[in-house]
Short mmCIF file of C-alpha atoms and ligand atoms in Angstrom, two decimals:
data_model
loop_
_atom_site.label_atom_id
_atom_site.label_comp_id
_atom_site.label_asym_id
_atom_site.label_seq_id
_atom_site.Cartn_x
_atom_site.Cartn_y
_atom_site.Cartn_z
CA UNK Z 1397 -6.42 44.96 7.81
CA UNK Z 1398 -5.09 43.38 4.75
CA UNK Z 1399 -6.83 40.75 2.48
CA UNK Z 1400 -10.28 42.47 2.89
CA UNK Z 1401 -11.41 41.49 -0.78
CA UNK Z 1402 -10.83 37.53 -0.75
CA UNK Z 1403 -13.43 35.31 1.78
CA UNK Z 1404 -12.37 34.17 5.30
CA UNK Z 1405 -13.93 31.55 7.28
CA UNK Z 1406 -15.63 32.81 9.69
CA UNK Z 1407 -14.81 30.44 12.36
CA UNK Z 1408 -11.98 31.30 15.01
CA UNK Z 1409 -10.30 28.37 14.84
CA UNK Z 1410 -10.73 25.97 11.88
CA UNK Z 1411 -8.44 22.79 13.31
CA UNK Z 1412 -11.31 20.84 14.33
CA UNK Z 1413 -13.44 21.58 11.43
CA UNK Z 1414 -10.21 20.10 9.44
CA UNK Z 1415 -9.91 17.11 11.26
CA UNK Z 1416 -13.58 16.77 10.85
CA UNK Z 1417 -14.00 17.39 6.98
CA UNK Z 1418 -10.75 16.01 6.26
CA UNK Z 1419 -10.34 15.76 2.61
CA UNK Z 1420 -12.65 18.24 1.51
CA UNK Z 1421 -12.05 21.15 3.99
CA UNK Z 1422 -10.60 22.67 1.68
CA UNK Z 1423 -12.76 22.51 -1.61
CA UNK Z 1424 -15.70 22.50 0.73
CA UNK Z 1425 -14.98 26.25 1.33
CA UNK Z 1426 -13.72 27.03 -2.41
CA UNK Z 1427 -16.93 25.77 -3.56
CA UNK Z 1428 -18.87 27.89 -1.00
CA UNK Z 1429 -17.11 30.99 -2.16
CA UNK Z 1430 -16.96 30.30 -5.80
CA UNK Z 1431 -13.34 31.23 -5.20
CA UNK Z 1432 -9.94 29.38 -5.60
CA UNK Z 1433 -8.58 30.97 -2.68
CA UNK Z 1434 -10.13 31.87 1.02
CA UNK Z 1435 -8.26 32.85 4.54
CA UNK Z 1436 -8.83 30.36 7.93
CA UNK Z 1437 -7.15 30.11 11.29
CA UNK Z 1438 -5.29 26.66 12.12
CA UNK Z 1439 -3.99 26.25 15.16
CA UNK Z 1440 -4.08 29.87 15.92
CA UNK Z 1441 -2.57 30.71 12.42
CA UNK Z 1442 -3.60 32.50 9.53
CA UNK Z 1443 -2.89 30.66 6.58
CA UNK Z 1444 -4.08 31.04 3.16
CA UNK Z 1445 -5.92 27.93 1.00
CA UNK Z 1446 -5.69 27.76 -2.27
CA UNK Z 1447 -7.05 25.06 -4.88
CA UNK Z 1448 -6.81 24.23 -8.57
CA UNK Z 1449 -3.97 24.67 -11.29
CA UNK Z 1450 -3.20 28.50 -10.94
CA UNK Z 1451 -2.66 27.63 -7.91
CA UNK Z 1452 -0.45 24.83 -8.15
CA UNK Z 1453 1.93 26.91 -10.60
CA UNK Z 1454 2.08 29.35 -7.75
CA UNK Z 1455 2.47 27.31 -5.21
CA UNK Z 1456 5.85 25.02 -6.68
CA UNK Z 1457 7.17 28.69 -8.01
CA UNK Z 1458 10.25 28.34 -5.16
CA UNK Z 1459 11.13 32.13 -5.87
CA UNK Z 1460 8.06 32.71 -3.83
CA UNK Z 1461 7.96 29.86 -1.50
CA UNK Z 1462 9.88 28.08 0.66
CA UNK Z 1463 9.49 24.68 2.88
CA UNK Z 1464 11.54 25.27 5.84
CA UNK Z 1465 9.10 25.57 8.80
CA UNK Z 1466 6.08 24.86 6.53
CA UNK Z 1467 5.87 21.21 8.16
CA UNK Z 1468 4.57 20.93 11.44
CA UNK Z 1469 7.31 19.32 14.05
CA UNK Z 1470 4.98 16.39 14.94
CA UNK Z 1471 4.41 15.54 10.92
CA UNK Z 1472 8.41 15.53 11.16
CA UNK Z 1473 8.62 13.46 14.36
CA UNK Z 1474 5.98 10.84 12.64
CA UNK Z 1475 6.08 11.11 9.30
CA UNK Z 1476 8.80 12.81 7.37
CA UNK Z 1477 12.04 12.59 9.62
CA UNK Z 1478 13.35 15.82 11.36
CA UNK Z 1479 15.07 18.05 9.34
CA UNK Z 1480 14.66 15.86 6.03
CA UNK Z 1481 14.26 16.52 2.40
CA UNK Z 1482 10.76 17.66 2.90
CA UNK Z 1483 12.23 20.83 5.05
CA UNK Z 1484 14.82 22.10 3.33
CA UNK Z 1485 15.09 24.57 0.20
CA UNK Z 1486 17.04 25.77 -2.59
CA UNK Z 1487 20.68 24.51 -3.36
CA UNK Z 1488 21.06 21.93 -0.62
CA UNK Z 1489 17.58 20.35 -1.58
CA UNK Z 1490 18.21 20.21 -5.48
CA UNK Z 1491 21.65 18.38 -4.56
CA UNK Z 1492 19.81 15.76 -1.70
CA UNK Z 1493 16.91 15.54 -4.19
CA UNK Z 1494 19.19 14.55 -7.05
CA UNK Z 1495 20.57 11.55 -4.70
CA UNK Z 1496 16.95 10.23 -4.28
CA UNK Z 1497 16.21 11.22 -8.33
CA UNK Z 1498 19.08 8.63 -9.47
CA UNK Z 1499 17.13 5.66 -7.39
CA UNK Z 1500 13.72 6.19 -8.93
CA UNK Z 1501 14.71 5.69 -12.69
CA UNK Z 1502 13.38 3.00 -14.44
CA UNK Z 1503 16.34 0.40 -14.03
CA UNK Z 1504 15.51 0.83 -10.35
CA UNK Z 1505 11.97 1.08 -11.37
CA UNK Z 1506 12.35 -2.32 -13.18
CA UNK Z 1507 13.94 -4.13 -10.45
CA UNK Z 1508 11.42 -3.41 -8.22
CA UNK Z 1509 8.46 -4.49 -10.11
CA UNK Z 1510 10.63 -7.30 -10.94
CA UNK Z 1511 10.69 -8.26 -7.00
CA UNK Z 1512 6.93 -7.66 -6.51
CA UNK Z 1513 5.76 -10.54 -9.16
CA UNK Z 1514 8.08 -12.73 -7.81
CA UNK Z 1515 6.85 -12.14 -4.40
CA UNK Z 1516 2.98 -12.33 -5.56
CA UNK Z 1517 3.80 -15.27 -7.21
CA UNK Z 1518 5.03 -16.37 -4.31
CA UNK Z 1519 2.32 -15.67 -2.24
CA UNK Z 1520 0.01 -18.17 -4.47
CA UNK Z 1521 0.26 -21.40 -2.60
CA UNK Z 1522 -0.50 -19.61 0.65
CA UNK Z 1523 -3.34 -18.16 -0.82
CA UNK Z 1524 -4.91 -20.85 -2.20
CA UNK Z 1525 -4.92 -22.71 1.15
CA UNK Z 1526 -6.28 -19.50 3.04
CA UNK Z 1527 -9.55 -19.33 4.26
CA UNK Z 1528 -9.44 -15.82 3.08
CA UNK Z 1529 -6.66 -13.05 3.25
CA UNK Z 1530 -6.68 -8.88 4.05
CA UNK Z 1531 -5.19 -7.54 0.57
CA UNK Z 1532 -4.06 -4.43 2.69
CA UNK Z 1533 -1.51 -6.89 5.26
CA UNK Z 1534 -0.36 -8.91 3.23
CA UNK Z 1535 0.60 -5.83 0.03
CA UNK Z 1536 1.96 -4.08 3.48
CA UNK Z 1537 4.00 -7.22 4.61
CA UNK Z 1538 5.33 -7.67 0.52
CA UNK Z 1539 6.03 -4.26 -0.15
CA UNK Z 1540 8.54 -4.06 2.76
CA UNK Z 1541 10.54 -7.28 1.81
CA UNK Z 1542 10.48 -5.79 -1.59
CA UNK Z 1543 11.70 -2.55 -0.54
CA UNK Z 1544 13.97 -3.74 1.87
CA UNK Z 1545 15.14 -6.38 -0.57
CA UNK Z 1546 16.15 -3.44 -3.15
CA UNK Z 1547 17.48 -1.15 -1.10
CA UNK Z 1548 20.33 -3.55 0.19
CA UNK Z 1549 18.28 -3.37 3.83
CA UNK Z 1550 18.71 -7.06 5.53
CA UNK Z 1551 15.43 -7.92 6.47
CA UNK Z 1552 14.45 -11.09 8.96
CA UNK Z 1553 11.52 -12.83 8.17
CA UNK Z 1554 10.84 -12.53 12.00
CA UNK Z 1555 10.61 -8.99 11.80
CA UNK Z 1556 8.95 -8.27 8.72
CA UNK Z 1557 5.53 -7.99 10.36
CA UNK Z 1558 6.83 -5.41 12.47
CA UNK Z 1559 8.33 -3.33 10.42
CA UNK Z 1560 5.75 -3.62 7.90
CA UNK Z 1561 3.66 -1.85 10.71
CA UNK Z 1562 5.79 0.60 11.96
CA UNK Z 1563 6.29 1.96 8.19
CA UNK Z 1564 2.42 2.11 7.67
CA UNK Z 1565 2.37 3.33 11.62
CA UNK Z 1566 4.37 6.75 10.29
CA UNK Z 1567 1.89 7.25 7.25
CA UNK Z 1568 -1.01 6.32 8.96
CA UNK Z 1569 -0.24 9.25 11.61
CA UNK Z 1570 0.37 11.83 9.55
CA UNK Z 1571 -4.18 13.37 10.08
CA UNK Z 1572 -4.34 12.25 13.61
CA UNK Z 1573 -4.26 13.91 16.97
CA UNK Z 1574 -4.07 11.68 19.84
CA UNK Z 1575 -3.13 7.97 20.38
CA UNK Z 1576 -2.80 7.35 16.10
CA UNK Z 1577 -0.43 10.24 16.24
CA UNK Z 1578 1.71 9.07 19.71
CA UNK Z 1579 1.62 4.71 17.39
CA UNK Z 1580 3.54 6.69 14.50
CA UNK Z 1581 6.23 8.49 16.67
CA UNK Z 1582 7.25 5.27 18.33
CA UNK Z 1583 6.91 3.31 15.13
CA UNK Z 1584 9.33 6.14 14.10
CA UNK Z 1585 11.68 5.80 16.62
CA UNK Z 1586 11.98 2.35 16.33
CA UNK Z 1587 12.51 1.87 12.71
CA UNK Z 1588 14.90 4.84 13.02
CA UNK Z 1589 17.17 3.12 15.51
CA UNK Z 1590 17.18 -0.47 13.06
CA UNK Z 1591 17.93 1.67 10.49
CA UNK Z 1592 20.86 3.60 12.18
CA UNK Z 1593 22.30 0.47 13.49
CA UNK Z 1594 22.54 -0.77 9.60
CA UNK Z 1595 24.19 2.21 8.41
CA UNK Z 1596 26.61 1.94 11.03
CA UNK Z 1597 27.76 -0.97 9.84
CA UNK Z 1598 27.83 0.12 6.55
CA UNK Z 1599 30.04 2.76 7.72
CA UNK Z 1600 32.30 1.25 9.66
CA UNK Z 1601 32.75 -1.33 7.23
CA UNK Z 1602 30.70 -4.70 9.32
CA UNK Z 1603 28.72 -4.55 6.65
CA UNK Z 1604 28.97 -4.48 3.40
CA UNK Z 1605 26.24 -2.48 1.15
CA UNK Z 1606 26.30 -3.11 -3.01
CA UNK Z 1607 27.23 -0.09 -4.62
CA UNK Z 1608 24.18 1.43 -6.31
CA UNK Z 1609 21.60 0.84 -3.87
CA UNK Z 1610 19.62 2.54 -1.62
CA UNK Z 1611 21.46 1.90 1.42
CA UNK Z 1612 24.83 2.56 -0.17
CA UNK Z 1613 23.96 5.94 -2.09
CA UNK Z 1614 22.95 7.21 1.50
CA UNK Z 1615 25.92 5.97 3.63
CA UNK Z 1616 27.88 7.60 1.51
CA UNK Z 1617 26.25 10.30 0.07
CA UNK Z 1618 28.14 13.81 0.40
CA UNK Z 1619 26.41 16.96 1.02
CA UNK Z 1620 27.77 20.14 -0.94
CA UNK Z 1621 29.89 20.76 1.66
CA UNK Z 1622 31.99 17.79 0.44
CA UNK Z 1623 30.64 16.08 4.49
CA UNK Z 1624 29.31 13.17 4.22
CA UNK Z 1625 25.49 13.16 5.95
CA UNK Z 1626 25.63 12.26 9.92
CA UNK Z 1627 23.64 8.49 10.19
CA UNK Z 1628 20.64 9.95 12.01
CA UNK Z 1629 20.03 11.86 8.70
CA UNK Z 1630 21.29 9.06 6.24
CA UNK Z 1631 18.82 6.68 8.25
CA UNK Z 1632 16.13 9.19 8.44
CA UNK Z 1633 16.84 9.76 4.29
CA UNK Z 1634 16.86 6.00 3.94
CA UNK Z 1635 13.45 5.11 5.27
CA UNK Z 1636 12.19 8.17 3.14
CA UNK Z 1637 12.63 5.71 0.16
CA UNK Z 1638 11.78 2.32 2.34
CA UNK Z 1639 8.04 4.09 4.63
CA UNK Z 1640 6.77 5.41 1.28
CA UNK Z 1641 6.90 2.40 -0.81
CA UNK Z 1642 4.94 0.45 1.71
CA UNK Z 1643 2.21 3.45 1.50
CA UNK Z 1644 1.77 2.44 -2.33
CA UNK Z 1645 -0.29 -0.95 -0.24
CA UNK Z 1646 -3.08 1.77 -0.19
CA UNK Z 1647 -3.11 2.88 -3.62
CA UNK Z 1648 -3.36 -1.27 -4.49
CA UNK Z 1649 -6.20 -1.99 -1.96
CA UNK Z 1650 -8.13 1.31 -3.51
CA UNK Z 1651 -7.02 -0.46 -7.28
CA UNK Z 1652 -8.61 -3.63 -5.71
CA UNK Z 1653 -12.10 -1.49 -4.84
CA UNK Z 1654 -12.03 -0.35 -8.31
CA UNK Z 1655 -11.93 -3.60 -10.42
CA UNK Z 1656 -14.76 -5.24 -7.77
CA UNK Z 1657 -16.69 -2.04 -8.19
CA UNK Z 1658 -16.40 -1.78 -12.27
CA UNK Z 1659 -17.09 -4.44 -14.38
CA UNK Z 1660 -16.49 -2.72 -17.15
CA UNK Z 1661 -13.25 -1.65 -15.83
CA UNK Z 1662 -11.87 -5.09 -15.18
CA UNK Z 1663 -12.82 -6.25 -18.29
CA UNK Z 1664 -10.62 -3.47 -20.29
CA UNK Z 1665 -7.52 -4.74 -17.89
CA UNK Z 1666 -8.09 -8.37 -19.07
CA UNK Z 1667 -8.90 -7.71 -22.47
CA UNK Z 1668 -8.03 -4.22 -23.28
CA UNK Z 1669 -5.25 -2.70 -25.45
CA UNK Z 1670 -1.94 -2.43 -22.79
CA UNK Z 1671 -2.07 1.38 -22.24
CA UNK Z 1672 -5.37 0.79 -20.22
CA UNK Z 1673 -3.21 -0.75 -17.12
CA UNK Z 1674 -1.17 2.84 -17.27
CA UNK Z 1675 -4.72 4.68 -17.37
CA UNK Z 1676 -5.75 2.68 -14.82
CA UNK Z 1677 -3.71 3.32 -12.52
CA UNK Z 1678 -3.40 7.33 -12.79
CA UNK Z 1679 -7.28 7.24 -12.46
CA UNK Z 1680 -6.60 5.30 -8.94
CA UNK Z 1681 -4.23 7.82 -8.09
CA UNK Z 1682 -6.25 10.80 -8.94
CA UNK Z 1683 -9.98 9.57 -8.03
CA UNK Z 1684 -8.80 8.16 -4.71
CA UNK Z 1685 -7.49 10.04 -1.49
CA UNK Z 1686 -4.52 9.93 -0.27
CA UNK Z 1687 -2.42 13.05 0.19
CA UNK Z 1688 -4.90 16.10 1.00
CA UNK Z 1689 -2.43 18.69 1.13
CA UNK Z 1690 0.49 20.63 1.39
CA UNK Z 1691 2.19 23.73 3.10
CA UNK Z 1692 4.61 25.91 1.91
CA UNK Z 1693 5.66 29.51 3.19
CA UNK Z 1694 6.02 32.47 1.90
CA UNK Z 1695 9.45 34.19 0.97
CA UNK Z 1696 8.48 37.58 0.54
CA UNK Z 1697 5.15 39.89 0.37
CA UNK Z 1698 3.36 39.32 -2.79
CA UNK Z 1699 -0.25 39.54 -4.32
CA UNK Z 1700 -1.75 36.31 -5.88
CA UNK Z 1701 -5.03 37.14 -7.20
CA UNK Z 1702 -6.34 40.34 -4.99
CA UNK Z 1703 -4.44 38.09 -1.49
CA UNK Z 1704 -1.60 40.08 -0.11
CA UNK Z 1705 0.64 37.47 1.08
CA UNK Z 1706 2.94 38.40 3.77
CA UNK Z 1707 6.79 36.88 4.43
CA UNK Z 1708 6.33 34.13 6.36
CA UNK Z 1709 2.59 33.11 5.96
CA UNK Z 1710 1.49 29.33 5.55
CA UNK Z 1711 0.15 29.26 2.30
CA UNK Z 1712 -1.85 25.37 2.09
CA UNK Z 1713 -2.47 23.81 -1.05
CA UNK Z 1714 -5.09 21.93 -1.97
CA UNK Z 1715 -4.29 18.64 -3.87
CA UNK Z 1716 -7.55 16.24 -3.49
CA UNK Z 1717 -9.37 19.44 -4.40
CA UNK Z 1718 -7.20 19.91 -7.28
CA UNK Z 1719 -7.79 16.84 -8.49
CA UNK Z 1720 -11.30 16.87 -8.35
CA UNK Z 1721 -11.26 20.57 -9.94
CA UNK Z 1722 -14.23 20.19 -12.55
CA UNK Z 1723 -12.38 22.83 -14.38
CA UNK Z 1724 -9.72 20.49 -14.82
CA UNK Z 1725 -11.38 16.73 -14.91
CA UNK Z 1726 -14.73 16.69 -16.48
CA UNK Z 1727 -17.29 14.37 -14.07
CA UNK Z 1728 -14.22 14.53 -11.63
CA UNK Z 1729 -16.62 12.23 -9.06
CA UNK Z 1730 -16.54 9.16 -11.62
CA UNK Z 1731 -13.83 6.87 -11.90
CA UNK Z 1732 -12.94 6.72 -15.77
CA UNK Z 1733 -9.34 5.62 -16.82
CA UNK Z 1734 -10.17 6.61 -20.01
CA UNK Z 1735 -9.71 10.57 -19.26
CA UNK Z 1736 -6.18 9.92 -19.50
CA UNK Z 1737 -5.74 9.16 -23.19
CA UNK Z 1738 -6.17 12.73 -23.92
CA UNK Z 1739 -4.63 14.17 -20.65
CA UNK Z 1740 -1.47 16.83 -21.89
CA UNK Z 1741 0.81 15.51 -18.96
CA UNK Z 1742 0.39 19.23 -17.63
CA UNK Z 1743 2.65 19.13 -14.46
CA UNK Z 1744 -0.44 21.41 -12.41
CA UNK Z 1745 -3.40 19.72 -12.64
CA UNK Z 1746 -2.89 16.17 -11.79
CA UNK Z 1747 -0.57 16.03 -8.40
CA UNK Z 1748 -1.43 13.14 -6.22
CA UNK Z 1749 2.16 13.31 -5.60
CA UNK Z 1750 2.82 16.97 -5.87
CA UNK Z 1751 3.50 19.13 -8.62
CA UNK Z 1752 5.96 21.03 -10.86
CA UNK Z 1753 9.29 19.59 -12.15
CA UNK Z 1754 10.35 17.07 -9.21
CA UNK Z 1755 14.24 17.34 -10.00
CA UNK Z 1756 13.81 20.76 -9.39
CA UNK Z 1757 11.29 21.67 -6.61
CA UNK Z 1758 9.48 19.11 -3.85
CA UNK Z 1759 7.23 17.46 -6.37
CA UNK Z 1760 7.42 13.34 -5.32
CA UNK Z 1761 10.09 11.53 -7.17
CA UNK Z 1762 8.82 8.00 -6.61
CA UNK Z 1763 5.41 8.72 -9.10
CA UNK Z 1764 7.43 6.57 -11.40
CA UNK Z 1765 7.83 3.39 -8.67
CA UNK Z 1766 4.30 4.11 -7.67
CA UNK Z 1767 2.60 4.01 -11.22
CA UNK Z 1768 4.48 0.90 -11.56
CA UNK Z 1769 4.21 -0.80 -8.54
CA UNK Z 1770 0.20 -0.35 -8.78
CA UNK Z 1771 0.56 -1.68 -12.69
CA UNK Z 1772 2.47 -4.84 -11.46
CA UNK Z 1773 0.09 -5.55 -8.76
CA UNK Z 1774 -3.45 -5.24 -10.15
CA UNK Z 1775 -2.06 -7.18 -13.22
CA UNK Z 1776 -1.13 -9.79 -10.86
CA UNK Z 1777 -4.69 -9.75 -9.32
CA UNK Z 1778 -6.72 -9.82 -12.69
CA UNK Z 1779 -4.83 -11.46 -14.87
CA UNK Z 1780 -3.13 -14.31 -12.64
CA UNK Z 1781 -5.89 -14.77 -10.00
CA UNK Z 1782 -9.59 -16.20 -9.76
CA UNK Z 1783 -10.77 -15.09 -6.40
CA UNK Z 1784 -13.63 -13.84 -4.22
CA UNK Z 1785 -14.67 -10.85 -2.62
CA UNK Z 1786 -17.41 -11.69 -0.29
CA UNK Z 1787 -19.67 -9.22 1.52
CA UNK Z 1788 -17.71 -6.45 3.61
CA UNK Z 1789 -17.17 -2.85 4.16
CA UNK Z 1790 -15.50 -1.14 1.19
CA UNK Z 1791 -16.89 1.76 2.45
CA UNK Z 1792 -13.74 4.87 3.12
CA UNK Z 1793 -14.05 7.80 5.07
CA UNK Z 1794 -12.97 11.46 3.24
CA UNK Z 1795 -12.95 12.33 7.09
CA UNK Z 1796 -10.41 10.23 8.14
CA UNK Z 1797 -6.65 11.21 7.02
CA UNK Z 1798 -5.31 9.08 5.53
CA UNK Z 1799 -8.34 6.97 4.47
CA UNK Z 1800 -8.48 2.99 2.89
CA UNK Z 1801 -11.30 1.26 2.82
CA UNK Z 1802 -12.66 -0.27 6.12
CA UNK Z 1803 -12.57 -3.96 5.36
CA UNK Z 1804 -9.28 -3.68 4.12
CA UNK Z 1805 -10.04 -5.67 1.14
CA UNK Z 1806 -10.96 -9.19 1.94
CA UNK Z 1807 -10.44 -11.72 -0.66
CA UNK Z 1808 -11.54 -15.77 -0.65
CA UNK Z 1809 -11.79 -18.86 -2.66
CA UNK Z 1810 -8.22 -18.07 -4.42
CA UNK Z 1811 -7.25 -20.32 -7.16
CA UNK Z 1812 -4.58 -19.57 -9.50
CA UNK Z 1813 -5.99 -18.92 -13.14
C1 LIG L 2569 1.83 5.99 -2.02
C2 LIG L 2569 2.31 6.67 -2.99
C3 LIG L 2569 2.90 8.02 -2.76
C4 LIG L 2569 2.27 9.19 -2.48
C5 LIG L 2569 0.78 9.43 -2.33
C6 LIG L 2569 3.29 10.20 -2.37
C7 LIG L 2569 3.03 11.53 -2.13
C8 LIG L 2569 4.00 12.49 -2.00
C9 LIG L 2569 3.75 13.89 -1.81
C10 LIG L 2569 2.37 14.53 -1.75
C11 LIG L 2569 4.94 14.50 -1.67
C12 LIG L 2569 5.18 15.97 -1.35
C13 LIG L 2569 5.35 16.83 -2.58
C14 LIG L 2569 5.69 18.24 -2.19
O1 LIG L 2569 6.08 18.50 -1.05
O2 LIG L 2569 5.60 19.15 -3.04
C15 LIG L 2569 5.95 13.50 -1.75
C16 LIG L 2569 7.29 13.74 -1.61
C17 LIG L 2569 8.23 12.75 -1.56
N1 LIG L 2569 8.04 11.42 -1.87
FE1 LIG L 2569 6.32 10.55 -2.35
N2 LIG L 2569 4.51 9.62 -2.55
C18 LIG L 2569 4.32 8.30 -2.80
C19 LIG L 2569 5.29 7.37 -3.10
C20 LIG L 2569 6.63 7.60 -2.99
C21 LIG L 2569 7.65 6.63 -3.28
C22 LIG L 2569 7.36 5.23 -3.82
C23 LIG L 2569 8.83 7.20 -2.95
C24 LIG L 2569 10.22 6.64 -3.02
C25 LIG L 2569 10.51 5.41 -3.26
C26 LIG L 2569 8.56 8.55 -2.48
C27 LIG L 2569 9.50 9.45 -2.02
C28 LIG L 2569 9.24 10.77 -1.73
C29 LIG L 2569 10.26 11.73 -1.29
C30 LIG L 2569 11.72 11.42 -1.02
C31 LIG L 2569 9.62 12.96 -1.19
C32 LIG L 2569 10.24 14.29 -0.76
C33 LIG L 2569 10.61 15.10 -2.00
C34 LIG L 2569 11.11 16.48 -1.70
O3 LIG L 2569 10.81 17.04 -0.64
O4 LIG L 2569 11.83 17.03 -2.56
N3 LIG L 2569 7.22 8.76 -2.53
N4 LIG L 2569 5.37 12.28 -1.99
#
């Protein structure tokens, strides 16, 4: 029997106990151990969990691991896209990945943002007349124009409700069994089939795309093997860019929690020095949940700290833990922005969006558009906007995958400062 010296969970099967603990499955069991790595069964598997920074450098070394079948075919079918960047490995990913890299710098960056105040602003008159609003709809709704807007997608205003949901509908599925699960593979389906229909047209010329641009940089994108991708994988590519910029709405409803729930908080983003904003939002993005964490397999047999890893095995790595490592964050249960003046940038302990060097391995590229987007948007909210937030449930669940506040955020009495 191999891996006698490092702890196992005792339990046959562990998938329940995951969907039940959610978030903190994981460091639940590191804790319990006092160890940063333990053996389970999921789904009939043995895979290997493994928390904190060590970790993390282990985990993106892509000598030792590799993606493709580390992703579950129903987190493809919902989430990801079959057969997408998420799944694939060495060469061929570092070429796709440097497609998506050269839309998330900050020109593209800047447009973006640029799109969201206008489309706040916009949302002011509306607002004011509202006998209150959900935060979490209406960032959703704004966040696909916005998206949509800069990636050259044509967008009706009939169907932006829609499509708002059906992007959300793939995120929100990504922890669920069941009828949550069944939502974001139809919501899949359908946004795939708008999407193809688009790139058709940009292919075939009925449409014309503006080079630089999302939609453009996929139609035409060509793979090392000088092909250019089929349109089931250039659509599947495209909404890669388009679902995960509407996911950033729950980053800015969790932003929204923190101001109402920190006085002292708001007042530093009203009358702080600038650099608090940037703070600000890395706190949100490490103190709230959002990704839990990821898989990876191994290449070959190797030891990592006493575990004999075998070719093949699912190796799972912890990133709420991670984040919360009080090895690595000092009170990592309080929300304090200020913790990030004197963070080194290490690329290992902080991954809310992955870790390591993300031209190079898996590691998110849109942190950049996500910093920014949550920046732009809780600016708007306490610097632009006198408003409300009357009594509801802020309360979130580190059960549910992925969690957001119950209430959603309600806002009333809006007035324009
Ligand atoms: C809500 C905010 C976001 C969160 C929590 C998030 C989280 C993540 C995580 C955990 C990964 C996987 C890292 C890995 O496998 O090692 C990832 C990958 C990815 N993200 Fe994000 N992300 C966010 C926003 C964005 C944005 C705004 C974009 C693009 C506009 C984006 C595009 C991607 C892509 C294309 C990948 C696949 C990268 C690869 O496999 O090489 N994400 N993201």
């Amino acid at each position: 029997m191999t891996n006698r010296n490092i702890p196992h969970d005792k339990n046959l099967d562990n998938s329940l106990t995951l969907l039940q603990e959610g978030y903190l499955f994981i460091k639940n069991r590191t804790e319990k151990y006092q160890s940063d790595l333990f053996e389970a069964r999921l789904l009939g598997e043995k895979v290997l969990c493994i928390s904190g920074e060590e970790a993390a450098k282990v985990f993106y070394d892509d000598s030792l691991f590799q993606r493709k079948g580390a992703a579950p075919k129903r987190i493809q079918k919902s989430l990801f896209g079959e057969n997408a960047i998420q799944s694939m490995d060495g060469e061929a990913h570092i070429h796709r990945k440097l497609l998506f890299m050269s839309l998330m710098t900050p020109p593209h960056q800047k447009r973006l943002t640029k799109l969201a105040i206008q489309e706040w602003e916009a949302l002011i008159p509306k607002w004011e007349g509202a006998k209150h609003v959900v935060l979490f709809d209406e960032a959703k709704k704004l966040l696909t124009r916005i998206a949509c807007k800069w990636a050259g997608v044509p967008l009706k205003e009939s169907e932006l409700e829609e499509r708002a949901e059906d992007f959300y509908a793939m995120v929100d599925a990504f922890g669920a069994a069941g009828p949550r699960h069944w939502k974001g593979r139809r919501a899949r389906s359908r946004t795939e089939e708008w999407v193809k229909s688009i790139m058709e047209g940009v292919r075939n010329g009925t449409y014309s795309a503006e080079k630089g641009s999302a939609l453009y940089e996929m139609a035409f994108h060509k793979e090392l093997n000088g092909r250019q991708l089929d349109v089931q994988m250039a659509s599947v590519e495209l909404i890669n860019v388009l679902r995960p910029i509407v996911a950033t709405a729950t980053f800015i409803v969790f932003a929204a929690v923190a101001v109402h729930e920190y006085p002292e908080v708001k007042q530093q983003l009203q009358s702080g020095p600038p650099e608090y904003l940037e703070m600000f939002a890395q706190e949100v993005r490490r103190y709230y949940p959002f990704g839990p964490f990821l898989g990876a397999r191994a290449r070959k047999n190797f030891t990592w700290k006493e575990a004999e890893i075998t070719e093949g095995m699912l190796v799972l790595l912890d990133m709420y833990g991670t984040n919360h490592d009080e090895r690595l964050w000092s009170s990592p249960n309080e929300f304090r922005p200020e913790r990030f003046k004197d963070w080194d940038g290490s690329l290992f302990d902080f991954i809310p969006q992955g870790g390591g060097d993300p031209a190079k391995g898996h590691r998110c590229p849109g942190e950049g558009i996500t910093v920014e987007i949550i920046k732009t948007s809780i600016n708007f909210l306490v610097n632009f906007l006198n408003y409300n937030v009357p009594v509801q449930n802020l309360n979130f669940s580190l059960s549910r995958m992925p969690s957001l506040p119950e209430s959603g955020f309600v806002m009333d009495n809006i007035r324009k400062k």
